[in-house]
Amino acid sequence: MSQYYSHDVLIIGSGAAGLTLALNLPDSLRIAVISKDKLSNCSTFWAQGGVAAVLDNTDTVESHVADTLVAGGGLCREDAVRFTVERSREAIQWLIDEGVPFTRDDSASEGSGFEFHLTREGGHSRRRIIHAADSTGAAIFNTLLACAQKRNNIELLAQRVAIDLITEQKLGRSGDRCLGAYVLDRCTGEVDTFRARFIVLATGGAAKVYLYTSNPDGTCGDGIAMAWRAGCRVGNLEFNQFHPTCLYHPQAKSFLLTEALRGEGAILTLPNGERFMPRFDEREELAPRDIVARAIDYEMKRLGIDCVYLDISHKPADFIRSHFPTVYERCLEYGIDITKEPIPVVPAAHYTCGGIVVDKAGRTDLPGLYAIGETSFTGLHGANRMASNSLLECFVYGRSAARDIVEQLPLVAMPDDLPSWDASQVTNSDEDVIIAHNWDELRRFMWDYVGIVRTTKRLMRAKHRVRLLFAEIDEFYSNYKVSRDLIELRNLAQVAELMIQSAMQRKESRALHYTLDHPRQLPVAFDTILVPPSADD
C-alpha cells in the first residue's frame, strides 16, 4: 500500500550536494534524503581526485578564478566563479570540522599556511587540490553520511526513485509553486506521495545517456528531466565532459583513472610508447580535459586502435602505491601493475556541465524548488568544467541553498494535502524487452552522433531517432506500471533530446562542443538556454 510523507525539506539525491544541504539545515526541521539505490551509489562516492580550493598562502582567489575562466572556454559566468572560489576555503574548513580525513602533508613549508597535502590537476596553475589519497569522494561521503545518521531529524530513505514533481499548476491550483514529488518505493513497488515546504534536486548529471561513462548506473539526468517537465529552464546541455582516462579492459566497468595521475607526472602514449600530447597542446598531459579527450579520440581514429596508454611507471613504486592506492589495487585486479607497465585508457562520458538554471542560492524558476550540484547550471563551469571544481560547487551551493531555505522558512507553510498517485488505468508489463532495447539504442546513437566530435548530419540523425523513441516510451509509460528502468529511460530520452537541441543551436566549436561543420569559435560567447513550451506560452 502506498505511503504519504510530510517533511519540511525533501532532498532528492544522497551525494555531496544533498548531504551538505541536509547537514547545514537546523535540527528543528524534518528532512528526508532519498536515493534511488543504496545511499552510496552516487558520483561523489567514486570521485578520486579531490576538491579545488584556495588553501595555500601562496595561492590566490584571482589565480583560481582566472584558471577556471580559461578552462571554461569563455563561457563561465564570472560572478558565479568568483562566488564559488571566494567561499572555497570556508567550505573545506567545514568538511575538516565535520571530520573528513584529508591527506596531511608532513613536509609542508612553514610559509604555506596549510597542513594538508595539495596536488595539481589539469587546467590549474597551482597545487590546490585537497584530497584523501585517491579516494576523496568515498572519504567525504562516508563522513557526511555518518554525520547525517547521527541527526534524529534527517530521514535517509534508500531504494526510492523519484518519478515527477508535484506543482500547483499540475494540480490545477493557482500559482506555480513546487509542492512535493511522486516517488517509487522499489521494495514495495508502490508509488508514494511526498509533500514538503521545500524540494531540492541533488540528483547528479546525465552521463548515462552515453554508451561509455565513468559514472555509476544512476546518473540518468532525472532531476533535469523532472524540472523541465515541471516548467524550469535548462542551460548549456550541449557541453558534456568526457574524462580522457578511463580504464580500458573487458571486465572493468566505469573505472576512472584520476587526473591526479597526470598531475604527478603520468604521460599518455601510443601503443609504441610515443608521447602525443605535446603535438596538441603546450600544456601537454595537463591541458584541460576537452583537449586531452579530443587528442585521444583523434589518435584512436587515426591509427584504428582501441585505446591509448597512461604511464606512470617511471615514478618510484613506493610513491605510486602511497599516492594512488585505489588505482594501484584496482588495476592489479585486472592484471595490470601500474608500477611496471602502462594502463590502457579510453575517454568516457564523465560530467554534465549544463543543467537546471539556478541562482546563487540554488533557486530554480519554480518557488520552493532548488537544484544543487551537477544537476544544476550555475555558470561556474562554462563550456568545460575544470578538474575538481565540481565537488567544490556541491559544498558551496549546498551551504548557500541551506541558508536561503532558513531565510524563507517563516514565509512558507506546509502545502495542503496532495492527491495520491493514480495507477488505476495501468497494468503490469509483459514486454520489458522493449525498455532494454530502447535503452541500448539511445545510448549508442548518443555516443555515435552526439559524442566528442559532432556534425550537423549526425545531430539530425540523433534528433530523428530520439523522437521515434519518445513515441514508444510515452506509450509504454501511459499503459504500464512504472519501474526504475522505465523511469530512467523516460528521463534519459528527455535529456538526450535537450542535449541534441542545445547542440544544434550552437553554430561554433567551443571547448566540449566540437563540430566539424563549425570548427571555429565565435568572437562572442552566449549560453544556450532552453525554455519549456508551457513556460513560454
mmCIF file of N, CA, C and O in Angstrom, residues 487-528:
data_model
loop_
_atom_site.group_PDB
_atom_site.id
_atom_site.type_symbol
_atom_site.label_atom_id
_atom_site.label_comp_id
_atom_site.label_asym_id
_atom_site.label_seq_id
_atom_site.Cartn_x
_atom_site.Cartn_y
_atom_site.Cartn_z
ATOM 1 N N ILE A 487 11.370 4.569 -15.687
ATOM 2 C CA ILE A 487 11.523 5.956 -15.239
ATOM 3 C C ILE A 487 12.833 6.537 -15.768
ATOM 4 O O ILE A 487 12.877 7.661 -16.296
ATOM 5 N N GLU A 488 13.910 5.763 -15.639
ATOM 6 C CA GLU A 488 15.212 6.253 -16.085
ATOM 7 C C GLU A 488 15.269 6.389 -17.604
ATOM 8 O O GLU A 488 15.842 7.360 -18.125
ATOM 9 N N LEU A 489 14.682 5.456 -18.327
ATOM 10 C CA LEU A 489 14.662 5.552 -19.790
ATOM 11 C C LEU A 489 13.897 6.796 -20.229
ATOM 12 O O LEU A 489 14.336 7.518 -21.136
ATOM 13 N N ARG A 490 12.757 7.045 -19.602
ATOM 14 C CA ARG A 490 11.967 8.245 -19.922
ATOM 15 C C ARG A 490 12.784 9.517 -19.685
ATOM 16 O O ARG A 490 12.787 10.438 -20.512
ATOM 17 N N ASN A 491 13.507 9.551 -18.570
ATOM 18 C CA ASN A 491 14.317 10.731 -18.263
ATOM 19 C C ASN A 491 15.506 10.865 -19.203
ATOM 20 O O ASN A 491 15.840 11.969 -19.656
ATOM 21 N N LEU A 492 16.152 9.736 -19.505
ATOM 22 C CA LEU A 492 17.289 9.773 -20.423
ATOM 23 C C LEU A 492 16.874 10.278 -21.804
ATOM 24 O O LEU A 492 17.583 11.076 -22.421
ATOM 25 N N ALA A 493 15.735 9.820 -22.289
ATOM 26 C CA ALA A 493 15.259 10.264 -23.597
ATOM 27 C C ALA A 493 14.973 11.763 -23.592
ATOM 28 O O ALA A 493 15.293 12.470 -24.553
ATOM 29 N N GLN A 494 14.396 12.249 -22.492
ATOM 30 C CA GLN A 494 14.113 13.679 -22.392
ATOM 31 C C GLN A 494 15.393 14.500 -22.391
ATOM 32 O O GLN A 494 15.528 15.498 -23.119
ATOM 33 N N VAL A 495 16.362 14.082 -21.589
ATOM 34 C CA VAL A 495 17.618 14.824 -21.516
ATOM 35 C C VAL A 495 18.397 14.713 -22.827
ATOM 36 O O VAL A 495 19.017 15.681 -23.270
ATOM 37 N N ALA A 496 18.358 13.547 -23.468
ATOM 38 C CA ALA A 496 19.021 13.389 -24.762
ATOM 39 C C ALA A 496 18.465 14.374 -25.777
ATOM 40 O O ALA A 496 19.216 15.016 -26.522
ATOM 41 N N GLU A 497 17.151 14.511 -25.805
ATOM 42 C CA GLU A 497 16.532 15.463 -26.735
ATOM 43 C C GLU A 497 16.997 16.889 -26.445
ATOM 44 O O GLU A 497 17.292 17.661 -27.362
ATOM 45 N N LEU A 498 17.085 17.242 -25.168
ATOM 46 C CA LEU A 498 17.526 18.588 -24.789
ATOM 47 C C LEU A 498 18.990 18.807 -25.171
ATOM 48 O O LEU A 498 19.373 19.902 -25.611
ATOM 49 N N MET A 499 19.819 17.777 -25.006
ATOM 50 C CA MET A 499 21.227 17.876 -25.398
ATOM 51 C C MET A 499 21.357 18.086 -26.905
ATOM 52 O O MET A 499 22.139 18.920 -27.364
ATOM 53 N N ILE A 500 20.584 17.318 -27.665
ATOM 54 C CA ILE A 500 20.631 17.424 -29.126
ATOM 55 C C ILE A 500 20.160 18.810 -29.570
ATOM 56 O O ILE A 500 20.773 19.462 -30.414
ATOM 57 N N GLN A 501 19.058 19.262 -28.972
ATOM 58 C CA GLN A 501 18.516 20.573 -29.313
ATOM 59 C C GLN A 501 19.529 21.677 -29.001
ATOM 60 O O GLN A 501 19.724 22.610 -29.788
ATOM 61 N N SER A 502 20.185 21.565 -27.870
ATOM 62 C CA SER A 502 21.189 22.560 -27.480
ATOM 63 C C SER A 502 22.375 22.538 -28.438
ATOM 64 O O SER A 502 22.872 23.589 -28.861
ATOM 65 N N ALA A 503 22.838 21.341 -28.788
ATOM 66 C CA ALA A 503 23.980 21.218 -29.696
ATOM 67 C C ALA A 503 23.665 21.782 -31.077
ATOM 68 O O ALA A 503 24.520 22.404 -31.724
ATOM 69 N N MET A 504 22.438 21.595 -31.545
ATOM 70 C CA MET A 504 22.058 22.103 -32.867
ATOM 71 C C MET A 504 21.983 23.616 -32.885
ATOM 72 O O MET A 504 22.178 24.243 -33.938
ATOM 73 N N GLN A 505 21.713 24.224 -31.749
ATOM 74 C CA GLN A 505 21.626 25.684 -31.693
ATOM 75 C C GLN A 505 22.998 26.354 -31.687
ATOM 76 O O GLN A 505 23.117 27.523 -32.039
ATOM 77 N N ARG A 506 24.034 25.635 -31.274
ATOM 78 C CA ARG A 506 25.365 26.250 -31.174
ATOM 79 C C ARG A 506 26.120 26.075 -32.500
ATOM 80 O O ARG A 506 26.608 25.002 -32.815
ATOM 81 N N LYS A 507 26.251 27.170 -33.238
ATOM 82 C CA LYS A 507 26.892 27.145 -34.550
ATOM 83 C C LYS A 507 28.366 27.551 -34.435
ATOM 84 O O LYS A 507 28.849 28.484 -35.094
ATOM 85 N N GLU A 508 29.091 26.858 -33.612
ATOM 86 C CA GLU A 508 30.517 27.102 -33.409
ATOM 87 C C GLU A 508 31.094 25.885 -32.687
ATOM 88 O O GLU A 508 30.357 25.021 -32.213
ATOM 89 N N SER A 509 32.418 25.842 -32.578
ATOM 90 C CA SER A 509 33.090 24.868 -31.716
ATOM 91 C C SER A 509 33.650 25.634 -30.526
ATOM 92 O O SER A 509 34.375 26.614 -30.695
ATOM 93 N N ARG A 510 33.278 25.178 -29.351
ATOM 94 C CA ARG A 510 33.758 25.830 -28.140
ATOM 95 C C ARG A 510 33.949 24.770 -27.064
ATOM 96 O O ARG A 510 33.003 24.103 -26.650
ATOM 97 N N ALA A 511 35.193 24.569 -26.660
ATOM 98 C CA ALA A 511 35.539 23.640 -25.581
ATOM 99 C C ALA A 511 34.924 22.257 -25.821
ATOM 100 O O ALA A 511 35.247 21.583 -26.793
ATOM 101 N N LEU A 512 33.963 21.837 -24.964
ATOM 102 C CA LEU A 512 33.435 20.476 -25.042
ATOM 103 C C LEU A 512 32.535 20.244 -26.251
ATOM 104 O O LEU A 512 32.274 19.087 -26.605
ATOM 105 N N HIS A 513 32.033 21.306 -26.843
ATOM 106 C CA HIS A 513 31.195 21.154 -28.039
ATOM 107 C C HIS A 513 32.067 21.387 -29.261
ATOM 108 O O HIS A 513 32.438 22.523 -29.574
ATOM 109 N N TYR A 514 32.396 20.312 -29.974
ATOM 110 C CA TYR A 514 33.248 20.420 -31.156
ATOM 111 C C TYR A 514 32.515 19.827 -32.346
ATOM 112 O O TYR A 514 32.142 18.653 -32.355
ATOM 113 N N THR A 515 32.278 20.661 -33.366
ATOM 114 C CA THR A 515 31.569 20.219 -34.563
ATOM 115 C C THR A 515 32.415 20.496 -35.801
ATOM 116 O O THR A 515 32.958 21.604 -35.964
ATOM 117 N N LEU A 516 32.520 19.516 -36.675
ATOM 118 C CA LEU A 516 33.311 19.659 -37.888
ATOM 119 C C LEU A 516 32.701 20.675 -38.850
ATOM 120 O O LEU A 516 33.409 21.243 -39.696
ATOM 121 N N ASP A 517 31.390 20.926 -38.731
ATOM 122 C CA ASP A 517 30.724 21.871 -39.635
ATOM 123 C C ASP A 517 30.937 23.324 -39.221
ATOM 124 O O ASP A 517 30.771 24.228 -40.041
ATOM 125 N N HIS A 518 31.270 23.553 -37.969
ATOM 126 C CA HIS A 518 31.543 24.910 -37.469
ATOM 127 C C HIS A 518 32.774 24.859 -36.575
ATOM 128 O O HIS A 518 32.686 25.009 -35.356
ATOM 129 N N PRO A 519 33.957 24.621 -37.158
ATOM 130 C CA PRO A 519 35.154 24.359 -36.353
ATOM 131 C C PRO A 519 35.709 25.572 -35.614
ATOM 132 O O PRO A 519 36.523 25.409 -34.707
ATOM 133 N N ARG A 520 35.278 26.769 -35.975
ATOM 134 C CA ARG A 520 35.831 27.961 -35.329
ATOM 135 C C ARG A 520 34.954 28.426 -34.172
ATOM 136 O O ARG A 520 33.756 28.165 -34.132
ATOM 137 N N GLN A 521 35.578 29.149 -33.274
ATOM 138 C CA GLN A 521 34.863 29.710 -32.128
ATOM 139 C C GLN A 521 34.409 31.128 -32.449
ATOM 140 O O GLN A 521 35.179 31.929 -32.974
ATOM 141 N N LEU A 522 33.150 31.433 -32.167
ATOM 142 C CA LEU A 522 32.625 32.773 -32.419
ATOM 143 C C LEU A 522 33.276 33.776 -31.466
ATOM 144 O O LEU A 522 33.688 33.426 -30.355
ATOM 145 N N PRO A 523 33.361 35.035 -31.871
ATOM 146 C CA PRO A 523 34.032 36.042 -31.034
ATOM 147 C C PRO A 523 33.290 36.368 -29.743
ATOM 148 O O PRO A 523 33.895 36.804 -28.768
ATOM 149 N N VAL A 524 31.972 36.147 -29.734
ATOM 150 C CA VAL A 524 31.177 36.439 -28.538
ATOM 151 C C VAL A 524 30.509 35.149 -28.071
ATOM 152 O O VAL A 524 29.935 34.403 -28.873
ATOM 153 N N ALA A 525 30.581 34.893 -26.769
ATOM 154 C CA ALA A 525 30.026 33.661 -26.211
ATOM 155 C C ALA A 525 28.634 33.886 -25.640
ATOM 156 O O ALA A 525 28.395 34.891 -24.952
ATOM 157 N N PHE A 526 27.728 32.975 -25.936
ATOM 158 C CA PHE A 526 26.369 33.029 -25.398
ATOM 159 C C PHE A 526 25.995 31.678 -24.804
ATOM 160 O O PHE A 526 26.372 30.631 -25.334
ATOM 161 N N ASP A 527 25.242 31.721 -23.713
ATOM 162 C CA ASP A 527 24.701 30.492 -23.143
ATOM 163 C C ASP A 527 23.549 29.997 -24.013
ATOM 164 O O ASP A 527 22.861 30.792 -24.672
ATOM 165 N N THR A 528 23.332 28.691 -24.009
ATOM 166 C CA THR A 528 22.182 28.094 -24.687
ATOM 167 C C THR A 528 21.125 27.816 -23.622
ATOM 168 O O THR A 528 21.261 26.882 -22.836
#
